[in-house]
């Protein structure tokens, strides 16, 4: 029995799609991150019950932080992107969180900069507020220890490959790190959209980039680049193909980052089948119905898609590129 809905919702399902291929499916993954971070702050005395926690979010983390604050008796203030939809706005309102959304922006970089700038203004006026800094503070790693434990206990011994989107880095980086601490042989494969600065694709635009949570137009300081063995850059159309194929083949209705991870995992598995592959589906597909799933008839067959192997970031190109990150980083 769970003490709070957040504890129940955070639990992932580990689903076997075929021998050697597993999906770690969440309803909303960032609840693990938010719960672990808030619990750590309370236990360390950095905050106390009743304090206000504040952060920026495009949507998923806003819900996670609001639930964590509800769980631990905290107040919550979100500076949100325009992508925070009506369904989430109403949930936040009822949960007691306050939300303010920045003005619509022409690009992701301006949107993220406006949100961070607004947080600075709020903190200046309310110095008692605690900024969660989901993009920069390593406390967001702590909650994923349990996820790594689940994988370690349920996946048979042997080499693993963990595949997932790289947003703040606190999910894929943390899970792989804890698995490695437990003695598992883990290859970490990160997935990025084009246009993201995190792994240097900001010079290759993707005007349709709406793969929430895995790209950044500003530096995220809690991404541990050295933890990643391979990186894939996947554009919107390829991510849609992956998501549609995942739903068609497995019945799993997940977000675009899961579609990109599924596409990437199938290619990595064909490249090296000596590992058990676990890819992350961080959220459900509901927010992508109109923007992505409704176009399923036009989605290319994933069997026709193949990545461009690069040896330099100058070689990045649509619709899909990949590299061995340590080799590229050392150049």
Short mmCIF file of C-alpha atoms in Angstrom, two decimals:
data_model
loop_
_atom_site.label_atom_id
_atom_site.label_comp_id
_atom_site.label_asym_id
_atom_site.label_seq_id
_atom_site.Cartn_x
_atom_site.Cartn_y
_atom_site.Cartn_z
CA UNK A 1 0.00 0.00 0.00
CA UNK A 2 1.29 3.46 -0.91
CA UNK A 3 1.22 6.51 1.37
CA UNK A 4 0.67 8.93 -1.51
CA UNK A 5 -0.33 8.80 -5.17
CA UNK A 6 3.12 10.09 -6.16
CA UNK A 7 4.69 6.91 -4.76
CA UNK A 8 2.34 4.79 -6.88
CA UNK A 9 2.59 6.80 -10.09
CA UNK A 10 6.38 6.85 -10.08
CA UNK A 11 6.70 3.06 -10.34
CA UNK A 12 7.88 1.97 -13.82
CA UNK A 13 6.88 -1.17 -15.69
CA UNK A 14 9.70 -3.26 -17.14
CA UNK A 15 8.24 -4.82 -20.28
CA UNK A 16 9.90 -7.49 -22.42
CA UNK A 17 9.23 -6.80 -26.09
CA UNK A 18 11.41 -9.64 -27.37
CA UNK A 19 14.48 -11.54 -26.14
CA UNK A 20 17.13 -9.00 -25.21
CA UNK A 21 14.85 -5.97 -25.67
CA UNK A 22 13.08 -4.35 -22.72
CA UNK A 23 11.09 -1.15 -22.30
CA UNK A 24 11.23 0.71 -18.97
CA UNK A 25 7.83 2.37 -19.18
CA UNK A 26 6.82 5.22 -16.87
CA UNK A 27 3.58 7.12 -16.55
CA UNK A 28 5.70 10.15 -15.71
CA UNK A 29 9.36 9.53 -14.92
CA UNK A 30 10.32 12.85 -13.36
CA UNK A 31 8.31 12.12 -10.24
CA UNK A 32 11.26 9.92 -9.19
CA UNK A 33 13.58 12.88 -9.65
CA UNK A 34 11.34 15.37 -7.85
CA UNK A 35 10.53 13.09 -4.91
CA UNK A 36 14.17 12.19 -4.38
CA UNK A 37 15.29 15.81 -4.56
CA UNK A 38 12.62 17.16 -2.19
CA UNK A 39 13.22 14.34 0.29
CA UNK A 40 16.96 15.07 0.26
CA UNK A 41 16.40 18.79 0.80
CA UNK A 42 14.17 18.11 3.80
CA UNK A 43 16.50 15.53 5.33
CA UNK A 44 19.52 17.81 4.90
CA UNK A 45 17.68 20.79 6.43
CA UNK A 46 18.03 22.91 3.30
CA UNK A 47 14.26 23.43 3.36
CA UNK A 48 11.48 22.76 5.84
CA UNK A 49 7.84 21.75 5.54
CA UNK A 50 5.75 24.67 4.32
CA UNK A 51 8.55 26.33 2.33
CA UNK A 52 8.02 27.30 -1.31
CA UNK A 53 9.91 25.45 -4.02
CA UNK A 54 10.21 27.08 -7.43
CA UNK A 55 11.43 25.93 -10.83
CA UNK A 56 11.05 26.24 -14.57
CA UNK A 57 9.28 23.57 -16.60
CA UNK A 58 7.89 22.80 -20.03
CA UNK A 59 5.29 20.60 -18.37
CA UNK A 60 6.37 17.17 -17.14
CA UNK A 61 8.56 18.36 -14.29
CA UNK A 62 5.87 20.84 -13.23
CA UNK A 63 3.48 17.99 -12.49
CA UNK A 64 6.22 15.99 -10.79
CA UNK A 65 7.29 18.84 -8.51
CA UNK A 66 3.68 19.72 -7.68
CA UNK A 67 3.03 16.12 -6.62
CA UNK A 68 6.26 15.98 -4.61
CA UNK A 69 5.33 19.21 -2.83
CA UNK A 70 1.85 17.84 -2.15
CA UNK A 71 3.43 14.67 -0.77
CA UNK A 72 5.78 16.49 1.60
CA UNK A 73 3.67 19.50 2.58
CA UNK A 74 5.52 22.12 0.54
CA UNK A 75 4.34 25.03 -1.56
CA UNK A 76 5.10 25.00 -5.26
CA UNK A 77 5.53 27.75 -7.85
CA UNK A 78 6.17 26.95 -11.51
CA UNK A 79 7.41 29.30 -14.22
CA UNK A 80 6.12 27.43 -17.22
CA UNK A 81 6.49 27.34 -20.94
CA UNK A 82 3.55 27.94 -23.24
CA UNK A 83 3.58 24.14 -23.78
CA UNK A 84 1.92 23.69 -20.37
CA UNK A 85 -1.58 22.76 -21.53
CA UNK A 86 -4.99 23.28 -19.97
CA UNK A 87 -5.17 19.77 -18.50
CA UNK A 88 -1.96 20.28 -16.56
CA UNK A 89 -2.84 23.86 -15.59
CA UNK A 90 -6.02 22.66 -13.91
CA UNK A 91 -4.20 19.83 -12.13
CA UNK A 92 -1.60 22.25 -10.79
CA UNK A 93 -4.30 24.65 -9.61
CA UNK A 94 -6.16 21.95 -7.70
CA UNK A 95 -2.93 20.57 -6.20
CA UNK A 96 -2.24 24.03 -4.79
CA UNK A 97 0.68 24.90 -7.04
CA UNK A 98 0.86 28.31 -8.66
CA UNK A 99 1.78 28.67 -12.32
CA UNK A 100 2.82 31.60 -14.44
CA UNK A 101 3.63 31.15 -18.09
CA UNK A 102 6.10 33.25 -20.03
CA UNK A 103 5.13 34.96 -23.25
CA UNK A 104 5.18 32.83 -26.41
CA UNK A 105 8.64 32.73 -28.00
CA UNK A 106 9.92 32.15 -31.50
CA UNK A 107 12.40 29.53 -30.35
CA UNK A 108 13.26 27.22 -27.46
CA UNK A 109 16.33 29.19 -26.41
CA UNK A 110 14.38 32.38 -25.87
CA UNK A 111 11.64 30.47 -24.04
CA UNK A 112 14.14 28.88 -21.62
CA UNK A 113 16.00 32.15 -21.10
CA UNK A 114 12.75 34.01 -20.33
CA UNK A 115 11.79 31.40 -17.75
CA UNK A 116 15.17 31.51 -16.01
CA UNK A 117 15.12 35.33 -16.05
CA UNK A 118 11.68 35.34 -14.47
CA UNK A 119 12.81 32.94 -11.74
CA UNK A 120 15.65 35.31 -10.88
CA UNK A 121 13.14 38.15 -10.50
CA UNK A 122 10.91 36.06 -8.24
CA UNK A 123 13.83 34.94 -6.07
CA UNK A 124 14.97 38.53 -5.64
CA UNK A 125 11.51 39.47 -4.39
CA UNK A 126 11.12 36.25 -2.35
CA UNK A 127 14.55 35.21 -1.01
CA UNK A 128 13.01 32.48 1.16
CA UNK A 129 11.94 30.51 -1.94
CA UNK A 130 14.15 27.54 -2.87
CA UNK A 131 15.06 27.20 -6.54
CA UNK A 132 15.09 23.48 -7.45
CA UNK A 133 17.39 23.98 -10.47
CA UNK A 134 16.35 20.75 -12.16
CA UNK A 135 18.74 21.48 -15.03
CA UNK A 136 21.79 22.03 -12.84
CA UNK A 137 21.55 20.46 -9.37
CA UNK A 138 22.74 16.87 -8.95
CA UNK A 139 20.20 16.26 -6.19
CA UNK A 140 17.88 15.21 -9.02
CA UNK A 141 20.04 12.11 -9.49
CA UNK A 142 19.18 10.65 -6.08
CA UNK A 143 15.65 9.49 -6.83
CA UNK A 144 16.80 7.17 -9.63
CA UNK A 145 18.78 4.81 -7.37
CA UNK A 146 15.62 2.74 -6.89
CA UNK A 147 15.09 2.56 -10.66
CA UNK A 148 18.59 1.20 -11.12
CA UNK A 149 17.91 -1.31 -8.37
CA UNK A 150 14.80 -2.51 -10.18
CA UNK A 151 16.73 -3.05 -13.41
CA UNK A 152 19.60 -4.75 -11.58
CA UNK A 153 17.28 -7.19 -9.83
CA UNK A 154 14.95 -7.97 -12.74
CA UNK A 155 17.32 -8.06 -15.72
CA UNK A 156 19.50 -11.20 -15.84
CA UNK A 157 23.23 -10.84 -15.29
CA UNK A 158 25.29 -9.81 -18.27
CA UNK A 159 26.12 -6.69 -20.27
CA UNK A 160 23.40 -4.03 -20.51
CA UNK A 161 22.72 -1.11 -22.79
CA UNK A 162 20.56 1.71 -21.42
CA UNK A 163 18.99 3.96 -24.06
CA UNK A 164 17.07 7.14 -23.37
CA UNK A 165 16.64 10.84 -23.92
CA UNK A 166 19.14 13.29 -22.48
CA UNK A 167 17.43 16.32 -21.04
CA UNK A 168 18.89 17.33 -17.72
CA UNK A 169 20.86 14.07 -17.69
CA UNK A 170 19.40 13.10 -14.34
CA UNK A 171 17.56 10.05 -15.64
CA UNK A 172 19.83 8.21 -18.07
CA UNK A 173 23.01 9.44 -16.41
CA UNK A 174 21.83 8.59 -12.91
CA UNK A 175 20.41 5.15 -13.72
CA UNK A 176 23.53 4.12 -15.62
CA UNK A 177 25.74 5.48 -12.84
CA UNK A 178 23.98 3.53 -10.10
CA UNK A 179 24.02 0.35 -12.22
CA UNK A 180 27.74 0.75 -12.77
CA UNK A 181 28.24 1.25 -9.04
CA UNK A 182 26.43 -2.07 -8.55
CA UNK A 183 28.99 -3.74 -10.81
CA UNK A 184 26.92 -4.00 -14.00
CA UNK A 185 28.57 -3.61 -17.40
CA UNK A 186 26.49 -0.76 -18.87
CA UNK A 187 26.75 0.98 -22.21
CA UNK A 188 24.88 4.29 -22.05
CA UNK A 189 23.25 5.57 -25.24
CA UNK A 190 21.88 9.11 -25.18
CA UNK A 191 19.21 10.45 -27.52
CA UNK A 192 19.04 14.10 -28.55
CA UNK A 193 16.98 16.22 -30.94
CA UNK A 194 18.73 18.44 -33.45
CA UNK A 195 19.09 22.05 -32.31
CA UNK A 196 20.18 21.12 -28.77
CA UNK A 197 23.38 22.53 -27.29
CA UNK A 198 23.91 19.63 -24.89
CA UNK A 199 25.83 17.49 -27.37
CA UNK A 200 26.65 20.21 -29.87
CA UNK A 201 23.86 20.10 -32.45
CA UNK A 202 22.69 23.70 -32.02
CA UNK A 203 23.88 24.55 -35.54
CA UNK A 204 21.47 22.03 -37.11
CA UNK A 205 17.92 23.30 -36.70
CA UNK A 206 14.80 21.17 -36.54
CA UNK A 207 11.83 23.54 -36.88
CA UNK A 208 9.43 20.78 -35.80
CA UNK A 209 11.38 19.94 -32.63
CA UNK A 210 8.79 19.36 -29.91
CA UNK A 211 10.43 16.33 -28.29
CA UNK A 212 9.83 17.64 -24.80
CA UNK A 213 12.41 16.96 -22.15
CA UNK A 214 15.38 15.78 -24.21
CA UNK A 215 16.75 18.91 -25.82
CA UNK A 216 18.18 22.14 -24.52
CA UNK A 217 18.91 25.54 -25.97
CA UNK A 218 20.91 26.52 -22.86
CA UNK A 219 23.64 24.67 -20.98
CA UNK A 220 22.44 22.03 -18.51
CA UNK A 221 25.15 21.64 -15.87
CA UNK A 222 24.04 18.29 -14.50
CA UNK A 223 24.69 16.41 -17.75
CA UNK A 224 27.76 14.23 -17.26
CA UNK A 225 28.90 13.93 -20.85
CA UNK A 226 31.64 11.46 -20.03
CA UNK A 227 29.03 8.90 -18.90
CA UNK A 228 27.67 8.41 -22.44
CA UNK A 229 29.12 5.84 -24.82
CA UNK A 230 27.06 6.67 -27.87
CA UNK A 231 24.82 9.57 -28.88
CA UNK A 232 22.03 9.67 -31.45
CA UNK A 233 20.47 12.84 -32.85
CA UNK A 234 16.94 12.11 -34.09
CA UNK A 235 14.62 14.57 -35.79
CA UNK A 236 10.90 14.97 -35.29
CA UNK A 237 9.81 12.79 -38.21
CA UNK A 238 12.01 9.89 -37.12
CA UNK A 239 10.78 10.18 -33.54
CA UNK A 240 7.18 10.01 -34.77
CA UNK A 241 8.01 6.89 -36.79
CA UNK A 242 9.55 5.30 -33.72
CA UNK A 243 6.59 6.16 -31.49
CA UNK A 244 4.04 4.90 -34.01
CA UNK A 245 6.01 1.69 -34.53
CA UNK A 246 6.35 1.16 -30.77
CA UNK A 247 2.58 1.47 -30.33
CA UNK A 248 1.84 -0.75 -33.32
CA UNK A 249 4.33 -3.47 -32.36
CA UNK A 250 3.96 -3.51 -28.57
CA UNK A 251 0.82 -1.58 -27.62
CA UNK A 252 2.94 0.89 -25.63
CA UNK A 253 1.55 4.42 -26.02
CA UNK A 254 4.45 6.69 -25.13
CA UNK A 255 5.93 10.09 -25.87
CA UNK A 256 8.21 11.15 -28.70
CA UNK A 257 11.38 10.69 -26.66
CA UNK A 258 10.36 7.02 -26.27
CA UNK A 259 9.82 6.79 -30.01
CA UNK A 260 13.29 8.17 -30.65
CA UNK A 261 14.77 5.79 -28.05
CA UNK A 262 12.97 2.77 -29.54
CA UNK A 263 14.21 3.61 -33.03
CA UNK A 264 17.73 4.05 -31.69
CA UNK A 265 17.61 0.85 -29.65
CA UNK A 266 16.62 -1.31 -32.61
CA UNK A 267 19.57 0.03 -34.59
CA UNK A 268 22.01 -0.42 -31.69
CA UNK A 269 20.77 -3.97 -31.14
CA UNK A 270 21.37 -4.86 -34.78
CA UNK A 271 24.84 -3.36 -34.45
CA UNK A 272 25.71 -5.32 -31.28
CA UNK A 273 23.40 -8.05 -29.98
CA UNK A 274 25.70 -9.11 -27.13
CA UNK A 275 23.86 -6.90 -24.62
CA UNK A 276 20.38 -6.74 -23.14
CA UNK A 277 18.83 -3.44 -24.25
CA UNK A 278 16.64 -1.37 -21.95
CA UNK A 279 15.12 1.78 -23.42
CA UNK A 280 13.22 4.40 -21.47
CA UNK A 281 9.66 5.52 -22.17
CA UNK A 282 9.54 8.53 -19.86
CA UNK A 283 5.88 9.50 -20.28
CA UNK A 284 2.68 8.59 -22.08
CA UNK A 285 1.73 9.71 -25.56
CA UNK A 286 -1.34 11.77 -24.68
CA UNK A 287 0.27 15.18 -25.15
CA UNK A 288 1.47 14.19 -28.62
CA UNK A 289 -1.80 12.94 -30.12
CA UNK A 290 -2.49 15.92 -32.38
CA UNK A 291 1.09 16.95 -33.08
CA UNK A 292 2.44 13.47 -33.83
CA UNK A 293 0.21 10.41 -33.57
CA UNK A 294 -2.54 11.87 -35.75
CA UNK A 295 0.02 11.85 -38.59
CA UNK A 296 0.73 8.13 -38.26
CA UNK A 297 -0.32 7.34 -41.82
CA UNK A 298 2.48 9.58 -43.13
CA UNK A 299 5.15 8.24 -40.77
CA UNK A 300 7.97 6.45 -42.64
CA UNK A 301 8.46 2.75 -41.92
CA UNK A 302 11.30 2.56 -39.37
CA UNK A 303 12.87 -0.27 -41.36
CA UNK A 304 13.62 2.28 -44.09
CA UNK A 305 15.47 4.58 -41.68
CA UNK A 306 19.19 4.45 -41.07
CA UNK A 307 21.50 6.83 -39.16
CA UNK A 308 24.41 8.75 -40.59
CA UNK A 309 27.58 7.77 -38.70
CA UNK A 310 29.66 10.87 -38.02
CA UNK A 311 33.22 11.54 -36.88
CA UNK A 312 32.75 15.28 -36.37
CA UNK A 313 29.89 17.50 -35.24
CA UNK A 314 30.27 19.34 -38.53
CA UNK A 315 28.92 16.20 -40.21
CA UNK A 316 25.60 16.24 -38.32
CA UNK A 317 22.63 16.06 -40.64
CA UNK A 318 18.96 15.17 -40.78
CA UNK A 319 17.09 13.00 -40.26
CA UNK A 320 19.27 10.92 -37.94
CA UNK A 321 22.95 10.94 -36.99
CA UNK A 322 25.00 8.95 -34.51
CA UNK A 323 28.51 8.58 -33.14
CA UNK A 324 30.70 6.98 -30.52
CA UNK A 325 30.77 9.92 -28.12
CA UNK A 326 34.16 9.26 -26.45
CA UNK A 327 35.82 9.03 -29.87
CA UNK A 328 34.26 12.28 -31.04
CA UNK A 329 34.86 14.09 -27.74
CA UNK A 330 38.56 13.20 -27.84
CA UNK A 331 39.08 14.77 -31.25
#
